[in-house]
Tab-separated table of C-alpha atoms in Angstrom:
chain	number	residue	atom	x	y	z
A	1	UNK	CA	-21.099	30.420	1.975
A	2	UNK	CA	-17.565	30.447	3.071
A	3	UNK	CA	-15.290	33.427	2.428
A	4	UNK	CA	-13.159	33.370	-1.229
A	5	UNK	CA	-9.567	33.647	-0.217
A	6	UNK	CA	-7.913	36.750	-2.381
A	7	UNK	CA	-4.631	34.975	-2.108
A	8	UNK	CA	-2.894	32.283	-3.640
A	9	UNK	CA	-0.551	30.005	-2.389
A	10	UNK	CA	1.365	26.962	-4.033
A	11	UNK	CA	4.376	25.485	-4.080
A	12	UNK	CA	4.370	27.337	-7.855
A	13	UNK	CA	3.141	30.572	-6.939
A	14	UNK	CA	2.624	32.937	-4.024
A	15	UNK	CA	0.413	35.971	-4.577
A	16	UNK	CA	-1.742	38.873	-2.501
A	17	UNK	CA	-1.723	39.508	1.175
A	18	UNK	CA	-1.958	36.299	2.895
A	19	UNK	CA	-4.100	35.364	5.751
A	20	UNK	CA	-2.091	32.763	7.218
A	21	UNK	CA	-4.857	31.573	9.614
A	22	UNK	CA	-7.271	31.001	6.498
A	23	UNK	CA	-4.533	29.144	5.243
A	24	UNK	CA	-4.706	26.869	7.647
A	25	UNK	CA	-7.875	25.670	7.580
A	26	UNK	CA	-6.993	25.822	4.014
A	27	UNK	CA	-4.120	23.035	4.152
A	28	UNK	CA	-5.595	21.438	7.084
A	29	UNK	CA	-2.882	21.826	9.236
A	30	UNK	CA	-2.313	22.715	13.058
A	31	UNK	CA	-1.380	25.761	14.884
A	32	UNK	CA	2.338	25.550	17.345
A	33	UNK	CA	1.069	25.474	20.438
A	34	UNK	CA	2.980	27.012	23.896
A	35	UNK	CA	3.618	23.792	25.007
A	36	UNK	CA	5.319	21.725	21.175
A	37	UNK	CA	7.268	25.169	21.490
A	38	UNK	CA	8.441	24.569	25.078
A	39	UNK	CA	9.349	21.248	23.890
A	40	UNK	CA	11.861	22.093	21.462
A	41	UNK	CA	15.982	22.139	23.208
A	42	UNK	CA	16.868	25.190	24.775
A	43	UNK	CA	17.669	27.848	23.611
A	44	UNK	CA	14.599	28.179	21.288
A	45	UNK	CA	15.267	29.174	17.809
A	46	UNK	CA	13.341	32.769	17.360
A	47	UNK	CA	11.892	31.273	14.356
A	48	UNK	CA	9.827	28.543	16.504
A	49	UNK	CA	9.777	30.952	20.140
A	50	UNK	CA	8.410	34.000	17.891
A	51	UNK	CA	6.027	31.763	15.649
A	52	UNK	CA	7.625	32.683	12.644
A	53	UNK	CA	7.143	28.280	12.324
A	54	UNK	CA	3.584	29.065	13.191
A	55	UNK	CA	2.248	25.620	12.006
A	56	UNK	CA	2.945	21.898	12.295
A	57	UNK	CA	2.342	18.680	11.383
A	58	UNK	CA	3.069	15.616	13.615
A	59	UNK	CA	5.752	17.474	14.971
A	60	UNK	CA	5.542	15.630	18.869
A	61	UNK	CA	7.285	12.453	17.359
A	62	UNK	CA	10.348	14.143	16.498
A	63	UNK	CA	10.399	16.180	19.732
A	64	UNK	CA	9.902	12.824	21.505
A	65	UNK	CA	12.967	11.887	19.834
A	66	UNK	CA	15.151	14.521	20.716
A	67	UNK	CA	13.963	14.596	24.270
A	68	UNK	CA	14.682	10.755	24.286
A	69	UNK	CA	17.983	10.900	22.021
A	70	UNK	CA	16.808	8.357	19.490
A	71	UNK	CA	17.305	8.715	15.810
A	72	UNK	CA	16.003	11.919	14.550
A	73	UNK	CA	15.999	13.664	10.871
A	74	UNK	CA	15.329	16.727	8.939
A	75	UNK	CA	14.652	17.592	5.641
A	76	UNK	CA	15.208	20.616	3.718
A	77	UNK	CA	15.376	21.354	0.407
A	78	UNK	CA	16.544	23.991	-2.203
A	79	UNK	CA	15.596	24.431	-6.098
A	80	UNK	CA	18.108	25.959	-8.180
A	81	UNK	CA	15.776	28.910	-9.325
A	82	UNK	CA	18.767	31.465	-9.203
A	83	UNK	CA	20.631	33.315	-6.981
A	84	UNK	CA	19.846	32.208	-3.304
A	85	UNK	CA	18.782	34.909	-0.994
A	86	UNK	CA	18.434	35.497	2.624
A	87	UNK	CA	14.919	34.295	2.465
A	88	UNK	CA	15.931	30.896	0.977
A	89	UNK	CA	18.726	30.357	3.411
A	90	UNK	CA	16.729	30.415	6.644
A	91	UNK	CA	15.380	27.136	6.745
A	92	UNK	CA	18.645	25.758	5.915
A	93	UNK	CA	20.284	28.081	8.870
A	94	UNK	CA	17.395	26.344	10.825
A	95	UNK	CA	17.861	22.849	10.207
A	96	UNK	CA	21.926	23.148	10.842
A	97	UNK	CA	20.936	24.440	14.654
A	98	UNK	CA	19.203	21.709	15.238
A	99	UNK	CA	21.758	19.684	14.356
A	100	UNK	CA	24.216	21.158	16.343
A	101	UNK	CA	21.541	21.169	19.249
A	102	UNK	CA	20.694	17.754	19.134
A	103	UNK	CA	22.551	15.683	16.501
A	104	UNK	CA	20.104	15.570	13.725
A	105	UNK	CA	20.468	13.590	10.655
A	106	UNK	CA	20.253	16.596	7.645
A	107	UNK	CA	19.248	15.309	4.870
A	108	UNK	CA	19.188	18.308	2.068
A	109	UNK	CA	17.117	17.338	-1.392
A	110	UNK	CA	18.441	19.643	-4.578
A	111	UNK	CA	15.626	19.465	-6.415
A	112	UNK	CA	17.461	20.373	-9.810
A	113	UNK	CA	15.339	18.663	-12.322
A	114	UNK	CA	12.210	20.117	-11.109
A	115	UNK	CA	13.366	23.674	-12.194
A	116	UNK	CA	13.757	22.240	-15.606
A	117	UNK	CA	9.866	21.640	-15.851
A	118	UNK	CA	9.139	24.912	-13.788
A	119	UNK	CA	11.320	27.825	-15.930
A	120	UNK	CA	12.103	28.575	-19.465
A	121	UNK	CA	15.804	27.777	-19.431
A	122	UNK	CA	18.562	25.858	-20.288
A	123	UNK	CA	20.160	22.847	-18.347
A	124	UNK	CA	23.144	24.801	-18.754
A	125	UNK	CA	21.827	27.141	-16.922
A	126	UNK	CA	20.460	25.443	-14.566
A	127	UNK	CA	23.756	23.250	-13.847
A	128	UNK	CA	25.210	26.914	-13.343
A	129	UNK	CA	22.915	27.972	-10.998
A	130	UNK	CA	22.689	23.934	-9.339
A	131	UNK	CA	26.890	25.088	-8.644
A	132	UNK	CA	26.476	28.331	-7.086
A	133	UNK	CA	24.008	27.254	-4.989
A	134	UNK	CA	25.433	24.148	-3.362
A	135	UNK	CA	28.887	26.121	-2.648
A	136	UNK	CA	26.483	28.699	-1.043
A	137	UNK	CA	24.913	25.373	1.164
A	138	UNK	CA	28.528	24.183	1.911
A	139	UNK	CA	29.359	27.612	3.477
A	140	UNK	CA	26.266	26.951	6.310
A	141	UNK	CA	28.545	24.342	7.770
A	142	UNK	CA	26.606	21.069	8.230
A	143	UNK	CA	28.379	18.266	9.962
A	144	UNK	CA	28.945	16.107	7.215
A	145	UNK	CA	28.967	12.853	9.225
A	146	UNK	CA	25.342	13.684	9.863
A	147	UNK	CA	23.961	15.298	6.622
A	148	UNK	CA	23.295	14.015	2.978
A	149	UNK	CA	23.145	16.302	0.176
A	150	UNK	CA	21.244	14.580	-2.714
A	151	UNK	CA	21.370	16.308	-6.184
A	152	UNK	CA	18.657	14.148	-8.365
A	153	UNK	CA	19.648	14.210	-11.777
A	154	UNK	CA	23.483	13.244	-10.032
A	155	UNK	CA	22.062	10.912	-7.814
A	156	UNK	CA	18.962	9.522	-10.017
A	157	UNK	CA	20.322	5.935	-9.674
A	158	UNK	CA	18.729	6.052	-5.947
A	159	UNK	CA	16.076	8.777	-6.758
A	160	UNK	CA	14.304	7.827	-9.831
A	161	UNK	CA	13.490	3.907	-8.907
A	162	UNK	CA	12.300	5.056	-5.184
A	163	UNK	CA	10.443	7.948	-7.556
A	164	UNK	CA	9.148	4.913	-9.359
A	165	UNK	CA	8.105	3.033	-6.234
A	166	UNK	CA	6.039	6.075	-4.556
A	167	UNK	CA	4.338	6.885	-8.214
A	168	UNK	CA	2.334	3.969	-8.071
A	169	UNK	CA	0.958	4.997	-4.830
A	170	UNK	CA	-0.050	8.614	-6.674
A	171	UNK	CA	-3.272	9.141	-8.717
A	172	UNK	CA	-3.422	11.905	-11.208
A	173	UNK	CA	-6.337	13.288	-9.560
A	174	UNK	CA	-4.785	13.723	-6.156
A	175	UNK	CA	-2.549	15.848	-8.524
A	176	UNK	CA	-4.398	17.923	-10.034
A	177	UNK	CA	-6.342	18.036	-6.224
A	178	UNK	CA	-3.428	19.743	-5.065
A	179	UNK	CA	-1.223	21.037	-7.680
A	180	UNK	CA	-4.092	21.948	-9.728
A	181	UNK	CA	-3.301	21.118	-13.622
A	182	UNK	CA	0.417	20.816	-14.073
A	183	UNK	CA	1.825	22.001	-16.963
A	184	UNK	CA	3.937	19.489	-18.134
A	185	UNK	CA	3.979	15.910	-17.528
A	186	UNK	CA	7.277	16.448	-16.157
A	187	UNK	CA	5.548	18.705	-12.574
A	188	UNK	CA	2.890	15.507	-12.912
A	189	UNK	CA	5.777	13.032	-11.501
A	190	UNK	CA	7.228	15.445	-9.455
A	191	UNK	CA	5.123	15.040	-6.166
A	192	UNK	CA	6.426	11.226	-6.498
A	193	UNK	CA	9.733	13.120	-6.436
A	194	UNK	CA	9.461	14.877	-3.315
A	195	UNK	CA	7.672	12.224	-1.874
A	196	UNK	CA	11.276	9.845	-2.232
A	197	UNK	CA	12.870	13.349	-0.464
A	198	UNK	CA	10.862	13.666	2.253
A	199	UNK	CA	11.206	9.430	2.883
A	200	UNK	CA	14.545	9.027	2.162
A	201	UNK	CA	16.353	9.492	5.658
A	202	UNK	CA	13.915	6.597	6.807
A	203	UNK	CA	14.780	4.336	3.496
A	204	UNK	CA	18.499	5.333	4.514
A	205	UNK	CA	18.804	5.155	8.099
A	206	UNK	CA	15.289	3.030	9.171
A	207	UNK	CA	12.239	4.061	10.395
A	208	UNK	CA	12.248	7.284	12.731
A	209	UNK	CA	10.489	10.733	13.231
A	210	UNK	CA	11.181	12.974	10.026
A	211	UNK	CA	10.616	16.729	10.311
A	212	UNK	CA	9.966	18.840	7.537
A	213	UNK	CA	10.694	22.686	8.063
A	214	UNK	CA	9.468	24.560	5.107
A	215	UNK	CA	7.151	27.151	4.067
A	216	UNK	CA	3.877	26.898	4.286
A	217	UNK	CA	3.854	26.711	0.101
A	218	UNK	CA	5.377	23.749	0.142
A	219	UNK	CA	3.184	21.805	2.286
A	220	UNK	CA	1.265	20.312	-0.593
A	221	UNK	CA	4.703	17.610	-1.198
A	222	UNK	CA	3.996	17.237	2.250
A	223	UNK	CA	0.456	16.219	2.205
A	224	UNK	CA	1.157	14.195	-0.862
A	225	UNK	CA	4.222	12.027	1.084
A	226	UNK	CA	1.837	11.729	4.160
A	227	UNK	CA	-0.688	9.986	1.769
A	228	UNK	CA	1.825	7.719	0.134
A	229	UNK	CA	3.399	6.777	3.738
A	230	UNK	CA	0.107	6.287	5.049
A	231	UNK	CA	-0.176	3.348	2.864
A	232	UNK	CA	1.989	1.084	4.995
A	233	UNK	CA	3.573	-0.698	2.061
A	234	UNK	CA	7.152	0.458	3.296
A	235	UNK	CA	8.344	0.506	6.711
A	236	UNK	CA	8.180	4.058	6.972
A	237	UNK	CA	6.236	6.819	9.142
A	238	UNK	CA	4.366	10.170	8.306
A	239	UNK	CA	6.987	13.025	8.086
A	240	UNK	CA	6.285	15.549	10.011
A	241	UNK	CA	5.974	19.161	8.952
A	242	UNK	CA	6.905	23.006	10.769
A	243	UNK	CA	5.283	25.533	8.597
A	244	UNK	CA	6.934	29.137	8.149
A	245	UNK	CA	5.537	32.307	7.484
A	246	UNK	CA	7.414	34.195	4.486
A	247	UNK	CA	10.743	36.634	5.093
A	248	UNK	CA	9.069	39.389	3.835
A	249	UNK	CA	9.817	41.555	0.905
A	250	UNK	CA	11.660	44.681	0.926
A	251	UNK	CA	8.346	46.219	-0.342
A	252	UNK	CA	6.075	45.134	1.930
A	253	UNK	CA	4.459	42.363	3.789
A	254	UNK	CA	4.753	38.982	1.506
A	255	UNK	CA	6.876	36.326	0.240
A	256	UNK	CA	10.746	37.591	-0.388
A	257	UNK	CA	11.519	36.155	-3.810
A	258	UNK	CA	13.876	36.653	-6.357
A	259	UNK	CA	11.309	37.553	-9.232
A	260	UNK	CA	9.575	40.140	-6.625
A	261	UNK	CA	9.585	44.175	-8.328
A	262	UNK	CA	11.510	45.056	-4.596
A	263	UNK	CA	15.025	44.153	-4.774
A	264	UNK	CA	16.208	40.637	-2.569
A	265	UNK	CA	19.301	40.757	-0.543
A	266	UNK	CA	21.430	38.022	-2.243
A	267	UNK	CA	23.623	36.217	-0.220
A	268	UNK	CA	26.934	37.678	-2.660
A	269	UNK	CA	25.770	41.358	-1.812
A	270	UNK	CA	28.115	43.490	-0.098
A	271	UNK	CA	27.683	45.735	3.091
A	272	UNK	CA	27.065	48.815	0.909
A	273	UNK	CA	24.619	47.059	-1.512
A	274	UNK	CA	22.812	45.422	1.548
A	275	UNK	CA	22.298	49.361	2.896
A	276	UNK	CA	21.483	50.773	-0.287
A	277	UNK	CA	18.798	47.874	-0.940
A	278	UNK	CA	17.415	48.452	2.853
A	279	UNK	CA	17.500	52.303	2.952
A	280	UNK	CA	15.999	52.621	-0.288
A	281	UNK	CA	13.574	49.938	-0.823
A	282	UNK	CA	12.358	48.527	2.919
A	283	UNK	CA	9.017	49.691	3.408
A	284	UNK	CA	8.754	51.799	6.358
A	285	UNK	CA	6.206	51.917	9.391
A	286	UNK	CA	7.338	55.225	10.335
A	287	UNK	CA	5.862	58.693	9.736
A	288	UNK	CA	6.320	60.870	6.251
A	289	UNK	CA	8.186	63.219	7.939
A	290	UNK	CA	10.471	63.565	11.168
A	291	UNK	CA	8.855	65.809	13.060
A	292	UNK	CA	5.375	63.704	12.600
A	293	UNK	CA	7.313	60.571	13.488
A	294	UNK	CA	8.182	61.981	16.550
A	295	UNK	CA	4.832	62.825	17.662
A	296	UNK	CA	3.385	59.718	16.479
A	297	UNK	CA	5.794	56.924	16.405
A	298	UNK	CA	5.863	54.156	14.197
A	299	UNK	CA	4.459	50.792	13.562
A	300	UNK	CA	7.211	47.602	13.552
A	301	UNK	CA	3.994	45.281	12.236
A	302	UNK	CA	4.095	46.446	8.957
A	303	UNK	CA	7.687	47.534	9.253
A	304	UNK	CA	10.111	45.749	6.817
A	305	UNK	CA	13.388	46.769	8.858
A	306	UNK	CA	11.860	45.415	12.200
A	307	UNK	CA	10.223	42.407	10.351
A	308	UNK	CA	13.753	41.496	9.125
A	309	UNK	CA	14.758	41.759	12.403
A	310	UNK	CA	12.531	39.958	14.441
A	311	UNK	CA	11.744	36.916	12.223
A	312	UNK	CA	15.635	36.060	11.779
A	313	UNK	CA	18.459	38.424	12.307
A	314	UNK	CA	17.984	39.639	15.797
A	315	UNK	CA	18.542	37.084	18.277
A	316	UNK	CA	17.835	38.734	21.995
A	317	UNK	CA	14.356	39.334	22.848
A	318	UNK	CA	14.929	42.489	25.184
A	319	UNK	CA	16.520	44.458	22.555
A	320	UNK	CA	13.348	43.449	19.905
A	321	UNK	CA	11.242	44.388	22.520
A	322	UNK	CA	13.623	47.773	22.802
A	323	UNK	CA	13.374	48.644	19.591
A	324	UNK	CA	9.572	47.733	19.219
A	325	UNK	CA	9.099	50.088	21.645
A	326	UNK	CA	11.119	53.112	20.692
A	327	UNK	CA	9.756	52.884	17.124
A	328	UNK	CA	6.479	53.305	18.386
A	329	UNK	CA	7.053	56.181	20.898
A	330	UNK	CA	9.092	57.886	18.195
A	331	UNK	CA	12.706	57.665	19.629
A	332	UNK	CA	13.329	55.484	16.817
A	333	UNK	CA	13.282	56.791	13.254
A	334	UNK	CA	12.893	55.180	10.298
A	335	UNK	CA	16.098	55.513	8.858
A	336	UNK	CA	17.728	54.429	12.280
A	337	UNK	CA	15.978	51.180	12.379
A	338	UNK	CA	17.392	50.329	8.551
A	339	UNK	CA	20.266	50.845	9.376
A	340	UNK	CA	20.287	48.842	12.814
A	341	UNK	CA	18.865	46.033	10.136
A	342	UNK	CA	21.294	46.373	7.488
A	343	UNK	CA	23.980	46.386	10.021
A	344	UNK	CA	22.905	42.753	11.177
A	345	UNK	CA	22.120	41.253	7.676
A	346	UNK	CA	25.527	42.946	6.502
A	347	UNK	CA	27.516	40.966	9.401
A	348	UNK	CA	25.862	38.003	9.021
A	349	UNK	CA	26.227	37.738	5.053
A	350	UNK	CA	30.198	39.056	5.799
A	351	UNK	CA	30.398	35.497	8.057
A	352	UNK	CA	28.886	33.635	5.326
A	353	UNK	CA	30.792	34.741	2.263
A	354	UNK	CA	34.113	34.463	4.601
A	355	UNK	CA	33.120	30.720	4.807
A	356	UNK	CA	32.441	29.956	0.901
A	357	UNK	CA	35.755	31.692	0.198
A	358	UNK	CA	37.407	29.253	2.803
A	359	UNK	CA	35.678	26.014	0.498
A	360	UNK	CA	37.979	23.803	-1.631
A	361	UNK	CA	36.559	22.748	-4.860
A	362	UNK	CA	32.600	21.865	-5.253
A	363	UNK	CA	33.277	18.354	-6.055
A	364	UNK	CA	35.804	17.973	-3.736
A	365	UNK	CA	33.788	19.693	-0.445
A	366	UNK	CA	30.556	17.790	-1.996
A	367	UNK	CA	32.050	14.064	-2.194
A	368	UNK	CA	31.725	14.547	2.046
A	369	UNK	CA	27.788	14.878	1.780
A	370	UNK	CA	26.817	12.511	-0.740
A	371	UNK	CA	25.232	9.223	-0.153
A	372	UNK	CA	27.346	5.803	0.049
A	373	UNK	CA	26.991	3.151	-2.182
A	374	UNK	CA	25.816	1.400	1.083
A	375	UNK	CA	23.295	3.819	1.474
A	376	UNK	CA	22.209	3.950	-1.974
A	377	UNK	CA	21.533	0.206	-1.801
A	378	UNK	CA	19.857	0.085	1.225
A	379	UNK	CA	17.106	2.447	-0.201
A	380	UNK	CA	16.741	0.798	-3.298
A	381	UNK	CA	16.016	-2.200	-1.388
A	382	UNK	CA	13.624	-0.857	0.892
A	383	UNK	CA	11.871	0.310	-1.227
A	384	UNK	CA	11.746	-3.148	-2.969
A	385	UNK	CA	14.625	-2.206	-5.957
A	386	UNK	CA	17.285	-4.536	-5.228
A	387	UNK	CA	20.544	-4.522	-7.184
A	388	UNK	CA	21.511	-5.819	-10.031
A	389	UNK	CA	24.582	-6.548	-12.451
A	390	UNK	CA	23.117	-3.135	-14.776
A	391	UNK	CA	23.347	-1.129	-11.701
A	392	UNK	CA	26.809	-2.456	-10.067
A	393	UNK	CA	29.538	-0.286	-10.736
């Protein structure tokens, strides 16, 4: 009999210590390999060169693209849960150096109504939260010739009758396949949803290589949108996916999330909250006591400082490989190496904050992003919802 998995992941809820190979034979999907890593531009984003994206999908069409300079796209989304943190940021930090690398279309999905079926709040919370959060995406700096930020309950006049469209190609028991049994009829219609996100550059901009960098808990939209392009009643290809690993925790190996015991690092916190949060709560590798760490050394595996560093924060291979090894001879200490992290997450949330204080008003910086009325036609229409006098402005 095969082995029970003692973890859970979906795009609703992450728990135990995941075995991300098990996973994959879980989800079906493919390992990177050396040579779809070669393939991406130079420089290689650590996140791809240290298989942080361990995982794909299709992912040679887009890299065909980019090699060739055709039309290209990426999609990335964010749910306005509550405060982002560095964990939710790094896909969109992702996605905006490949655009500067090789002139990717961004399109970025704010999946605000979805959080409305997920948690017990208010839309007025929510539309708080929805606020924060895009001013927080404005400060990543997308080129805003090049990216689309689409907000669906704003923007339902294009999302809702493409929504429409892709339900009918959605049973309820591929649903309930994948999801399991949703909760509300609301998380039912979703995957119909994301599958309009994950197609829209294509409905936009015609039919091109899509890729998809998310974590590997969201790869169930994924699947779903596959299925519904596979269908070949749109003129639309198969997006294709790079799966991530999880930023882990402050208290261990795991998912860093907001509802977690361990504290996040919030993309507001300042240099002395991001070293308190990191000295106190990043679990160590090291030794219980100096004089044993010395002797021994550490282990930057299981160590949340080194993790931090490696997966996202610390660029240049030599000194990662530096650090690796005086942690485990023992040069390193503990407290050194949280401090060496929480100096690098500090500067890089100092750069970040410097550039939402620098950002005019939210509607005035968003206008820039949002989709034409061009656009929003062309969509509609490909996806066989042409205008009419009700929707004319």
């Amino acid at each position: 009999m095969p082995e029970e998995d003692d973890f859970t992941v979906t795009p609703y809820a992450v728990e135990g210590d995941i075995d991300y190979d098990r996973l994959l034979d879980r989800f079906g999907a493919d390992a990177l390999t050396e040579g779809q890593i070669a393939a991406f531009p130079d420089p290689v984003h650590p996140l791809v060169e240290r298989s942080v994206f361990y995982a794909e999908r299709d992912v040679e069409p887009f890299l065909d693209a980019v090699s060739e300079g055709s039309t290209h796209s990426i999609v990335t989304g964010r749910g306005p849960s509550g405060p982002l943190h560095i964990g939710h940021v790094v896909p969109l930090y992702f996605a905006k150096h490949l655009q500067d690398q090789t002139g990717a279309l961004v399109y970025i999905p704010f999946s605000d109504d979805e959080k409305s079926f997920l948690k017990d709040v208010s839309i007025e919370t929510i539309s708080d939260r929805s606020r924060e959060n895009l001013l927080d995406l404005l400060a990543i700096g997308f080129d805003p010739d090049r990216t689309r930020i689409v907000v669906d309950t704003a923007d339902a006049d294009v999302i809702y009758p493409l929504a429409v469209a892709f339900a009918r190609e959605i049973t309820q028991s591929t649903v309930d396949a994948t999801y399991g049994d949703p909760e509300n009829v609301g998380l039912s219609f979703y995957p119909a949803v994301q599958a309009t996100h994950l197609l829209l550059p294509q409905l936009v901009r015609g039919r091109h290589p899509t890729l998809v960098p998310i974590g590997i808990d969201q790869d169930p939209h994924v699947r779903v949108c596959r299925d519904v392009a596979a269908k070949q009643r749109y003129d639309v290809d198969k997006p294709g996916a790079l799966l991530s690993k999880f930023l882990p925790s402050l208290g261990g190996p795991g998912k860093m999330s907001s509802s977690d015991e361990a504290p996040s690092i919030l993309l507001s916190d300042d240099r002395e909250t991001v070293f308190e949060k990191i000295r106190t709560h990043a679990y160590s590798g090291g030794q219980s006591s100096v004089e044993a760490h010395r002797k021994q050394g550490g282990d930057p595996a299981v160590d949340v400082s080194y993790q931090l560093l490696y997966y996202f924060f610390e660029g240049n291979n030599e000194r990662m490989e530096q650090l690796a090894s005086e942690y485990r001879n023992g040069s390193l200490l503990s407290g050194e190496l949280k401090d060496i992290a929480a100096e690098k997450i500090a500067d890089f949330l100092d750069e970040h904050q410097q550039r939402r204080q620098q950002l005019g008003p939210l509607e005035d910086e968003l206008q820039q992003y949002r989709l034409t009325q061009l656009e929003r036609e062309t969509a509609r229409n490909r996806a066989g919802y042409p205008d009419n006098s009700l929707t004319q402005q």
